[in-house]
XYZ file of C-alpha atoms in Angstrom:
607
model
C 65.921 -22.409 -17.541
C 62.345 -21.883 -16.301
C 62.648 -24.038 -13.274
C 64.883 -24.777 -10.327
C 66.625 -28.104 -10.136
C 68.648 -29.576 -7.319
C 71.207 -30.718 -9.867
C 71.772 -27.110 -10.812
C 71.868 -26.021 -7.198
C 74.598 -28.533 -6.463
C 76.749 -27.057 -9.232
C 76.492 -23.439 -8.122
C 79.662 -21.922 -6.681
C 78.822 -18.871 -4.647
C 82.447 -17.854 -4.130
C 82.696 -16.960 -7.823
C 80.076 -14.249 -7.569
C 76.334 -13.755 -7.602
C 74.214 -16.788 -8.351
C 71.346 -16.137 -10.758
C 68.330 -18.378 -10.409
C 65.591 -18.335 -13.028
C 62.041 -19.492 -12.794
C 59.381 -19.158 -15.437
C 61.945 -17.722 -17.839
C 62.536 -14.562 -15.734
C 65.471 -14.193 -13.386
C 63.937 -13.494 -9.999
C 66.620 -14.404 -7.527
C 70.297 -13.830 -7.071
C 72.388 -14.809 -4.095
C 75.056 -12.606 -2.567
C 78.596 -13.941 -2.573
C 79.777 -16.013 0.355
C 82.861 -13.854 0.846
C 82.339 -10.987 3.349
C 83.152 -7.446 2.298
C 85.445 -5.223 4.375
C 83.814 -3.867 7.531
C 84.567 -2.789 11.129
C 84.147 -5.035 14.142
C 82.467 -4.220 17.453
C 83.468 -5.047 21.025
C 79.988 -6.072 22.182
C 76.772 -7.605 20.862
C 75.047 -5.934 17.913
C 71.287 -6.368 18.038
C 69.931 -4.149 15.260
C 70.816 -3.071 11.719
C 69.128 -0.865 9.103
C 69.981 0.619 5.694
C 69.430 4.171 4.493
C 70.765 4.634 0.981
C 74.495 3.921 1.083
C 74.658 3.988 4.895
C 74.247 1.119 7.333
C 73.232 1.893 10.930
C 73.833 -0.554 13.787
C 72.776 -0.629 17.428
C 73.514 -2.895 20.351
C 75.543 -3.063 23.551
C 79.016 -2.172 22.262
C 81.243 0.727 23.313
C 83.732 0.785 20.472
C 84.179 -0.065 16.810
C 87.434 -1.640 15.650
C 88.983 -0.817 12.291
C 92.204 -2.690 11.657
C 93.984 -2.539 14.996
C 92.458 0.754 16.139
C 89.450 1.258 18.388
C 87.027 4.146 17.947
C 84.453 5.093 20.610
C 80.923 4.203 19.549
C 78.456 3.893 22.409
C 75.747 1.457 21.290
C 75.118 3.279 17.988
C 77.273 3.544 14.858
C 77.104 3.980 11.085
C 79.107 2.533 8.174
C 79.500 3.303 4.503
C 77.591 0.424 2.926
C 79.702 0.494 -0.251
C 83.179 0.608 1.281
C 82.623 -0.619 4.834
C 84.286 2.493 6.241
C 83.268 3.603 9.731
C 81.432 6.943 9.540
C 81.596 9.859 11.951
C 78.006 9.308 13.104
C 78.249 8.621 16.819
C 75.269 9.355 19.027
C 75.459 7.545 22.359
C 72.880 5.627 24.390
C 73.249 4.672 28.049
C 71.863 1.147 27.623
C 71.019 -1.462 24.978
C 69.705 -0.442 21.576
C 67.452 -3.316 20.508
C 65.824 -2.055 17.319
C 66.390 0.465 14.510
C 64.208 1.829 11.723
C 64.669 4.562 9.141
C 62.210 7.042 7.612
C 63.374 9.973 5.521
C 66.305 11.685 7.225
C 65.584 10.238 10.686
C 66.952 7.059 12.267
C 64.705 5.733 15.028
C 66.143 3.691 17.894
C 64.411 1.696 20.622
C 65.723 -0.256 23.570
C 66.523 -0.153 27.271
C 68.069 3.332 27.381
C 67.003 6.303 29.490
C 69.244 8.858 27.806
C 70.665 9.451 24.322
C 73.453 11.977 23.806
C 73.122 12.708 27.520
C 69.525 13.880 27.107
C 66.476 12.115 28.520
C 64.879 9.771 25.995
C 62.874 6.915 27.438
C 63.229 3.759 25.306
C 62.471 5.453 21.940
C 64.392 8.221 20.177
C 64.718 9.892 16.789
C 68.183 10.810 15.477
C 69.316 12.831 12.497
C 70.530 10.408 9.843
C 73.582 12.539 9.055
C 74.114 14.552 12.251
C 73.185 12.067 14.974
C 71.382 14.846 16.804
C 68.169 14.114 18.655
C 64.831 15.111 17.189
C 62.128 16.672 19.350
C 60.318 13.328 19.652
C 60.141 12.438 23.350
C 57.849 10.035 25.179
C 57.565 8.021 28.361
C 57.355 4.313 27.599
C 56.388 1.874 30.323
C 57.966 -1.402 29.290
C 60.597 -2.674 26.854
C 60.372 -2.110 23.077
C 61.832 -4.927 20.970
C 60.823 -4.062 17.415
C 60.438 -1.003 15.182
C 59.019 -0.600 11.684
C 58.057 2.391 9.561
C 55.391 2.850 6.924
C 52.021 4.450 6.249
C 53.201 7.662 7.922
C 53.882 5.912 11.230
C 56.623 4.508 13.399
C 55.276 1.213 14.748
C 56.669 -0.150 18.024
C 56.300 -3.618 19.503
C 57.583 -5.305 22.632
C 56.474 -5.764 26.210
C 54.726 -2.411 26.706
C 51.884 -1.407 29.024
C 51.627 2.355 28.484
C 52.987 5.314 26.516
C 52.707 8.796 28.037
C 50.201 7.348 30.499
C 47.925 6.012 27.731
C 47.326 2.245 27.972
C 49.015 0.157 25.303
C 49.164 -3.631 25.225
C 52.547 -4.418 23.655
C 51.941 -2.312 20.518
C 52.036 1.419 19.825
C 52.666 3.881 17.010
C 53.883 7.438 16.543
C 53.035 9.836 13.723
C 56.205 10.386 11.695
C 55.402 13.962 10.694
C 54.957 15.203 14.282
C 56.405 12.506 16.538
C 53.126 12.429 18.462
C 51.602 9.277 19.902
C 49.220 7.832 17.306
C 45.760 6.402 17.988
C 46.818 3.058 16.495
C 46.588 0.624 19.394
C 45.947 -3.050 18.645
C 46.607 -5.380 21.578
C 48.308 -8.683 22.294
C 48.311 -10.731 25.483
C 52.079 -11.296 25.508
C 55.335 -10.013 24.079
C 55.781 -8.838 20.482
C 59.202 -9.621 18.997
C 58.839 -8.513 15.387
C 56.827 -6.509 12.888
C 56.727 -6.191 9.096
C 54.795 -3.397 7.398
C 53.067 -3.291 4.011
C 50.550 -0.839 2.575
C 47.668 -3.093 3.650
C 48.913 -4.772 6.795
C 51.146 -4.675 9.790
C 52.277 -8.234 10.499
C 52.971 -8.911 14.179
C 54.995 -11.817 15.544
C 55.958 -12.925 19.044
C 54.932 -15.298 21.783
C 51.394 -14.006 22.295
C 48.203 -16.085 22.132
C 45.631 -13.418 21.283
C 45.505 -10.269 19.146
C 42.715 -7.794 19.875
C 41.412 -10.468 22.238
C 40.815 -12.945 19.392
C 42.041 -16.427 20.217
C 42.838 -17.667 16.703
C 45.892 -15.414 16.380
C 48.577 -17.473 18.065
C 52.092 -15.978 17.643
C 51.497 -14.340 14.230
C 48.726 -12.020 13.092
C 47.986 -9.102 10.786
C 46.261 -5.828 11.633
C 45.173 -2.778 9.687
C 48.009 -0.222 9.467
C 45.654 2.704 10.162
C 42.913 1.416 12.455
C 44.680 -1.505 14.132
C 41.692 -3.749 13.399
C 42.492 -7.449 13.133
C 42.693 -8.766 9.568
C 40.703 -11.980 9.893
C 41.581 -13.108 6.346
C 45.139 -13.870 7.519
C 45.235 -17.069 9.583
C 48.785 -18.344 9.939
C 49.542 -20.998 12.528
C 53.237 -20.984 13.498
C 54.230 -23.882 15.726
C 56.493 -21.848 18.009
C 57.577 -18.343 19.015
C 58.169 -15.877 16.169
C 61.448 -13.965 16.482
C 61.596 -12.054 13.183
C 59.417 -11.160 10.185
C 59.860 -9.930 6.618
C 57.233 -9.264 3.962
C 57.065 -8.940 0.185
C 54.245 -9.152 -2.399
C 54.176 -12.957 -2.126
C 53.387 -12.907 1.589
C 55.247 -12.884 4.889
C 58.293 -14.804 6.138
C 58.803 -15.781 9.769
C 61.846 -16.916 11.752
C 60.747 -19.299 14.516
C 62.318 -20.880 17.560
C 61.055 -23.989 19.311
C 62.434 -27.496 18.855
C 65.271 -26.506 16.575
C 64.172 -23.540 14.501
C 62.170 -22.842 11.389
C 61.943 -20.397 8.528
C 58.393 -20.398 7.185
C 56.873 -18.640 4.185
C 53.176 -17.799 4.419
C 50.888 -16.702 1.610
C 48.641 -13.622 1.858
C 45.930 -15.679 3.560
C 48.327 -17.271 6.038
C 48.630 -20.620 4.267
C 52.068 -22.196 4.585
C 54.013 -22.010 1.317
C 57.175 -23.728 2.527
C 59.138 -24.566 5.667
C 62.865 -25.011 6.255
C 64.060 -26.541 9.522
C 67.342 -25.931 11.373
C 68.987 -27.426 14.446
C 68.700 -24.166 16.412
C 66.455 -21.114 16.605
C 65.968 -18.981 13.512
C 66.194 -15.430 14.881
C 66.518 -13.220 11.781
C 64.939 -13.167 8.337
C 65.010 -10.822 5.336
C 64.413 -10.943 1.574
C 66.424 -9.642 -1.369
C 65.711 -10.226 -5.039
C 63.596 -13.333 -4.491
C 65.994 -14.935 -2.007
C 65.182 -15.318 1.685
C 68.136 -14.970 4.070
C 67.873 -16.559 7.507
C 70.062 -16.159 10.580
C 70.050 -17.677 14.028
C 72.061 -19.817 16.388
C 71.786 -22.946 14.260
C 74.748 -24.884 12.850
C 72.921 -27.146 10.406
C 69.952 -27.049 8.061
C 67.818 -30.182 8.011
C 67.176 -31.776 4.624
C 63.552 -32.421 5.596
C 61.084 -30.848 8.023
C 61.753 -33.525 10.634
C 63.867 -33.009 13.745
C 64.039 -34.453 17.218
C 65.408 -33.843 20.703
C 67.219 -30.506 20.994
C 66.415 -29.836 17.353
C 68.703 -32.537 15.942
C 67.930 -33.204 12.265
C 66.643 -36.782 12.027
C 66.702 -37.257 8.222
C 70.054 -35.729 7.397
C 71.499 -32.233 7.382
C 73.961 -29.890 5.703
C 76.251 -27.342 7.431
C 74.786 -23.842 7.724
C 76.560 -21.960 10.504
C 74.269 -19.146 11.703
C 73.343 -18.078 8.136
C 71.428 -19.675 5.252
C 69.644 -18.746 2.024
C 66.400 -20.124 0.583
C 64.887 -19.595 -2.853
C 61.314 -18.533 -3.593
C 60.072 -22.133 -3.709
C 61.630 -23.110 -0.384
C 64.766 -24.802 -1.730
C 67.852 -24.513 0.450
C 70.567 -22.760 -1.560
C 74.305 -23.559 -1.409
C 75.180 -20.175 0.160
C 76.927 -21.023 3.454
C 79.292 -18.368 4.873
C 79.634 -20.327 8.140
C 79.606 -17.935 11.094
C 80.503 -19.040 14.620
C 79.284 -18.319 18.138
C 76.458 -19.446 20.384
C 73.857 -16.698 19.987
C 74.927 -16.312 16.353
C 72.987 -13.987 14.062
C 70.400 -11.710 15.662
C 69.185 -9.578 12.751
C 69.578 -9.246 8.965
C 68.885 -6.205 6.793
C 68.927 -6.010 2.988
C 69.409 -3.235 0.434
C 67.829 -3.772 -3.016
C 69.443 -0.551 -4.208
C 72.933 -1.840 -3.383
C 72.344 -5.557 -3.862
C 73.765 -6.308 -0.427
C 72.856 -7.705 2.983
C 74.158 -7.006 6.500
C 73.964 -9.412 9.432
C 74.612 -8.643 13.100
C 74.842 -10.644 16.305
C 77.465 -12.260 18.515
C 79.627 -14.148 15.991
C 83.331 -13.325 15.730
C 84.347 -15.123 12.536
C 82.623 -15.773 9.232
C 84.318 -18.547 7.300
C 88.020 -18.025 7.866
C 87.643 -14.254 8.199
C 87.483 -12.210 11.408
C 84.121 -10.428 11.440
C 83.193 -9.520 14.992
C 79.446 -9.044 15.371
C 78.884 -7.384 11.985
C 79.241 -8.796 8.473
C 78.138 -7.640 5.032
C 77.836 -9.457 1.714
C 77.298 -8.000 -1.746
C 77.117 -9.226 -5.322
C 73.443 -9.053 -6.265
C 72.864 -6.838 -9.304
C 70.987 -3.782 -7.980
C 67.531 -3.286 -9.436
C 65.571 -0.089 -9.716
C 62.385 -2.098 -9.262
C 61.440 -5.568 -8.224
C 61.598 -8.460 -10.630
C 58.584 -8.924 -12.890
C 55.696 -11.039 -11.720
C 54.792 -14.218 -13.534
C 56.331 -17.071 -11.585
C 54.967 -20.603 -11.512
C 51.304 -21.220 -10.721
C 52.319 -24.354 -8.810
C 55.671 -25.595 -7.517
C 56.618 -28.537 -5.308
C 59.993 -29.515 -3.853
C 58.646 -31.976 -1.225
C 61.008 -30.604 1.418
C 58.231 -29.369 3.679
C 54.749 -30.355 4.710
C 52.080 -28.731 6.828
C 50.418 -30.137 9.911
C 47.941 -32.439 8.141
C 50.633 -34.053 5.981
C 49.916 -32.268 2.708
C 52.821 -30.980 0.638
C 53.302 -27.216 0.370
C 52.960 -25.289 -2.891
C 56.086 -23.134 -3.054
C 54.560 -20.816 -5.676
C 52.379 -19.215 -3.018
C 49.140 -20.019 -4.869
C 48.012 -22.554 -2.297
C 47.671 -25.666 -4.473
C 48.491 -28.095 -1.676
C 49.051 -31.722 -2.651
C 47.189 -34.384 -0.723
C 48.046 -38.100 -0.845
C 45.415 -40.563 -2.130
C 46.283 -44.245 -1.639
C 44.922 -47.727 -2.243
C 46.110 -51.311 -1.643
C 48.731 -50.279 0.877
C 50.271 -47.524 -1.202
C 52.001 -44.972 0.969
C 54.109 -41.835 0.806
C 57.852 -42.511 0.963
C 60.733 -40.082 0.748
C 64.347 -40.296 -0.334
C 67.254 -37.823 -0.095
C 67.846 -35.657 -3.148
C 70.309 -32.783 -3.323
C 69.969 -30.701 -0.166
C 66.379 -31.842 0.420
C 64.124 -34.786 -0.298
C 62.126 -36.318 -3.148
C 58.948 -38.369 -3.131
C 59.120 -42.062 -4.059
C 56.153 -43.919 -5.578
C 55.321 -47.651 -5.273
C 57.720 -50.040 -7.068
C 56.869 -51.843 -10.306
C 54.005 -54.295 -9.875
C 51.327 -55.996 -11.970
C 47.810 -56.991 -11.029
C 44.681 -55.471 -9.517
C 46.043 -55.560 -5.958
C 49.177 -53.466 -6.593
C 49.820 -50.547 -4.213
C 48.722 -47.203 -5.640
C 49.619 -43.652 -4.685
C 48.812 -40.331 -6.312
C 49.126 -36.779 -5.033
C 46.260 -34.491 -5.927
C 45.522 -30.766 -5.704
C 42.027 -29.329 -5.735
C 40.635 -28.447 -9.156
C 41.063 -24.712 -9.626
C 40.809 -22.567 -12.717
C 44.272 -21.026 -12.443
C 45.841 -24.406 -13.325
C 43.953 -24.369 -16.645
C 46.060 -22.782 -19.407
C 43.261 -22.595 -21.979
C 45.130 -21.451 -25.138
C 47.965 -19.624 -23.330
C 51.631 -20.625 -23.484
C 52.269 -23.485 -21.069
C 55.380 -25.018 -19.526
C 55.579 -27.764 -16.944
C 58.173 -30.210 -15.766
C 59.849 -32.207 -13.029
C 63.042 -33.852 -11.878
C 62.583 -37.588 -12.426
C 64.381 -40.745 -11.347
C 63.216 -43.880 -13.152
C 64.776 -47.299 -12.534
C 66.027 -49.423 -15.417
C 63.379 -51.910 -16.595
C 63.798 -55.538 -15.514
C 65.560 -57.907 -17.875
C 63.244 -59.270 -20.536
C 60.624 -56.551 -20.130
C 58.628 -55.931 -23.302
C 55.604 -53.942 -24.377
C 54.271 -50.681 -23.049
C 54.345 -49.713 -19.395
C 52.703 -46.279 -19.383
C 53.428 -44.253 -16.247
C 51.958 -40.821 -15.529
C 54.322 -38.275 -13.991
C 51.904 -35.343 -13.855
C 48.468 -34.706 -15.308
C 45.772 -32.036 -15.279
C 42.406 -33.132 -16.629
C 41.213 -35.903 -18.926
C 41.051 -35.993 -22.698
C 37.255 -36.221 -22.830
C 36.485 -33.810 -19.992
C 37.717 -30.354 -20.832
C 41.082 -31.440 -22.163
C 44.362 -32.266 -20.482
C 48.078 -31.662 -20.296
C 50.263 -34.529 -19.234
C 53.857 -35.654 -18.769
C 54.235 -39.410 -18.956
C 56.946 -42.015 -19.512
C 57.084 -45.433 -21.135
C 58.559 -47.448 -18.296
C 60.102 -50.029 -20.636
C 61.791 -47.790 -23.180
C 62.222 -45.074 -20.562
C 61.311 -42.334 -23.026
C 59.181 -39.507 -21.593
C 56.501 -37.766 -23.641
C 54.267 -34.690 -23.414
C 50.584 -34.780 -24.302
C 48.095 -31.962 -24.909
C 44.430 -32.565 -25.650
C 41.918 -29.768 -26.263
C 38.680 -29.281 -24.368
C 36.642 -30.991 -27.096
C 38.668 -34.199 -26.666
C 39.247 -34.520 -30.414
C 42.812 -35.618 -31.106
C 45.942 -35.147 -29.054
C 49.295 -33.546 -29.714
C 52.110 -35.829 -28.522
C 55.858 -35.322 -28.533
C 58.253 -38.048 -27.369
C 61.881 -37.781 -26.326
C 64.512 -39.598 -28.357
C 66.445 -40.197 -25.124
C 65.654 -42.713 -22.405
C 65.732 -41.665 -18.752
C 65.320 -45.237 -17.371
C 68.801 -45.471 -15.884
C 68.105 -44.908 -12.163
C 69.681 -41.439 -12.424
C 68.049 -38.041 -11.932
C 66.935 -36.159 -15.055
C 64.984 -32.975 -15.653
C 62.091 -33.196 -18.080
C 60.150 -30.211 -19.387
C 57.139 -29.802 -21.695
C 56.690 -26.487 -23.551
C 53.729 -25.251 -25.525
C 54.561 -21.997 -27.332
C 52.128 -20.971 -30.034
C 51.737 -23.803 -32.565
C 54.613 -25.896 -31.170
C 54.899 -28.508 -28.426
C 58.446 -29.424 -27.371
C 60.014 -31.807 -24.879
C 63.395 -31.106 -23.257
C 65.465 -33.569 -21.235
C 68.334 -32.229 -19.153
C 67.982 -28.826 -20.841
C 68.217 -30.253 -24.358
C 65.193 -30.133 -26.676
C 64.604 -33.699 -27.861
C 61.660 -33.326 -30.223
C 58.851 -31.016 -31.307
C 55.340 -31.457 -32.670
C 52.644 -29.220 -34.070
C 49.802 -28.002 -31.839
C 46.519 -26.617 -33.270
C 46.499 -22.873 -32.644
C 42.994 -23.084 -31.191
C 43.772 -25.966 -28.802
C 42.444 -24.938 -25.387
C 42.525 -26.805 -22.071
C 39.869 -25.925 -19.494
C 39.318 -28.888 -17.188
C 37.367 -29.155 -13.942
C 39.409 -32.222 -12.956
C 42.096 -32.088 -10.248
C 45.829 -31.856 -10.878
C 47.629 -35.115 -10.016
C 51.140 -36.492 -9.669
C 52.146 -40.145 -9.983
C 49.018 -41.432 -11.694
C 45.632 -40.403 -13.017
C 43.885 -41.828 -9.950
C 43.998 -44.875 -7.686
C 41.520 -46.975 -9.588
C 42.332 -49.866 -11.913
C 44.775 -49.056 -14.738
C 45.798 -45.819 -13.098
C 49.118 -45.576 -15.012
C 50.968 -45.639 -11.704
C 54.398 -44.016 -11.742
C 57.114 -46.239 -10.213
C 60.036 -43.871 -9.744
C 60.837 -40.740 -7.735
C 59.897 -37.101 -8.368
C 61.220 -33.759 -7.201
C 60.967 -30.056 -8.147
C 57.662 -30.271 -10.000
C 56.399 -26.981 -11.485
C 53.766 -25.487 -13.791
C 54.006 -22.118 -15.531
C 51.156 -20.570 -17.541
C 51.429 -17.487 -19.730
């Protein structure tokens, strides 16, 4: 179905295989199985992991890999067959911690605390043959400690606590030209440590505990710079609330793993606006994406059902078990995937392989579920794709599980249509548990001019106007049974864009007495409306999914995945309204058609 529902999420069983999640009619996310695949263990912490084709490379502070009951020498670097989990005969050695790995072509790059690799001087950064393990000619003197590596745009980018490379000043960031290994001119600056980087064709995202990038003060902890010049990208203005430990990027934006009071996984749009936030009871230290799903690791044991937590990160509004690993869908919904790793430090880094449909996680855990997996674990089960899933997701999506600093609700679609509460007569935002998150509750049934009123509104923008295109929209709805003796109409608006006489409208509403929802479309001229009403009542104080679909000349309403009724729509009907999008009522004035139930997982899809 073209939307995500918590009822569906509760019924998913990850142990049976990959979970396919669809949004907007196109499958864009699958979740790896919760059962680990076969793999070696390691006798010390593993800090870094990277894929190259069917090979997985790991680095850390171990001295041996364990297969079955046998130990094999591997001094802080090792490689595995990503398909079978077999330990490979790739065994360069470093004399101290390997903290980061990156791959480009047939070279594996390592960074860390070492002074020698394979017994040869290599100060903190080294290049290694991906099949031979032999050192490349790349050799530099690095003053400081590198923590992060990333490749792209013909460069190896390095971040950490660095003051100079080969005697040239560098302020925590540096780059090397991949083709020659030479120090590159790229040299943006931060005023404190860099922990993570993510590279795209247009940007290098930088995360850490710094306050300024290129001496600009509005770049606290997360910023973006040009991948060639190092110039600050001032169009990206994210505002993470605590130290950034890890980053991942895809076409929708950038994802950050944060520490602080508890920990957070946050999705930011291309301009830095918060798309969604998930909160845990311990630091989030690793983050990666695969097929529309975001995987998070850290030293947390629980995921909070809301964005609220308290002393020592304790979830204050409820939680679900998520030992060191969790998965989140593209709209910020917590998925059922819960392998349950142990340990204190937990998961330190996650890498994904779209080509193999698998993920690898490393850290200090020793068991995952009931299975012994010491410091390395891999999961598979996502159908490999030659290319990313097609674009065309929702233009707006709300799960009410996260808010931003000023109290508005995030738009999980990434389009930035934040919802802001408008109240009157004591109406206020209230939340209730739903699934693994929360839903928003509107004022109870009331009559008279002084009744509390609450609507949520997004700014009027053109991309929420479907004009004559196909249109689908819907929500999860809980509507209480009407009081005994109730008669007549009790019209309640669930969602609405526009007004009939002002550019047209699309609307989902419900008769609060009969409990039957209906869909309404009115063209921009305001002449006549197309209405389709469900045959089934939803006024039973249970959760139901309701969807409106306009495809060509037909308008349909579906309740709990079943089409209830259809109606004809004029082919030329076009909706192009300058009015805002609203939930829970058409406004807070008199006769606002106030909704009196609870809503969750609201979405709009155009095209």
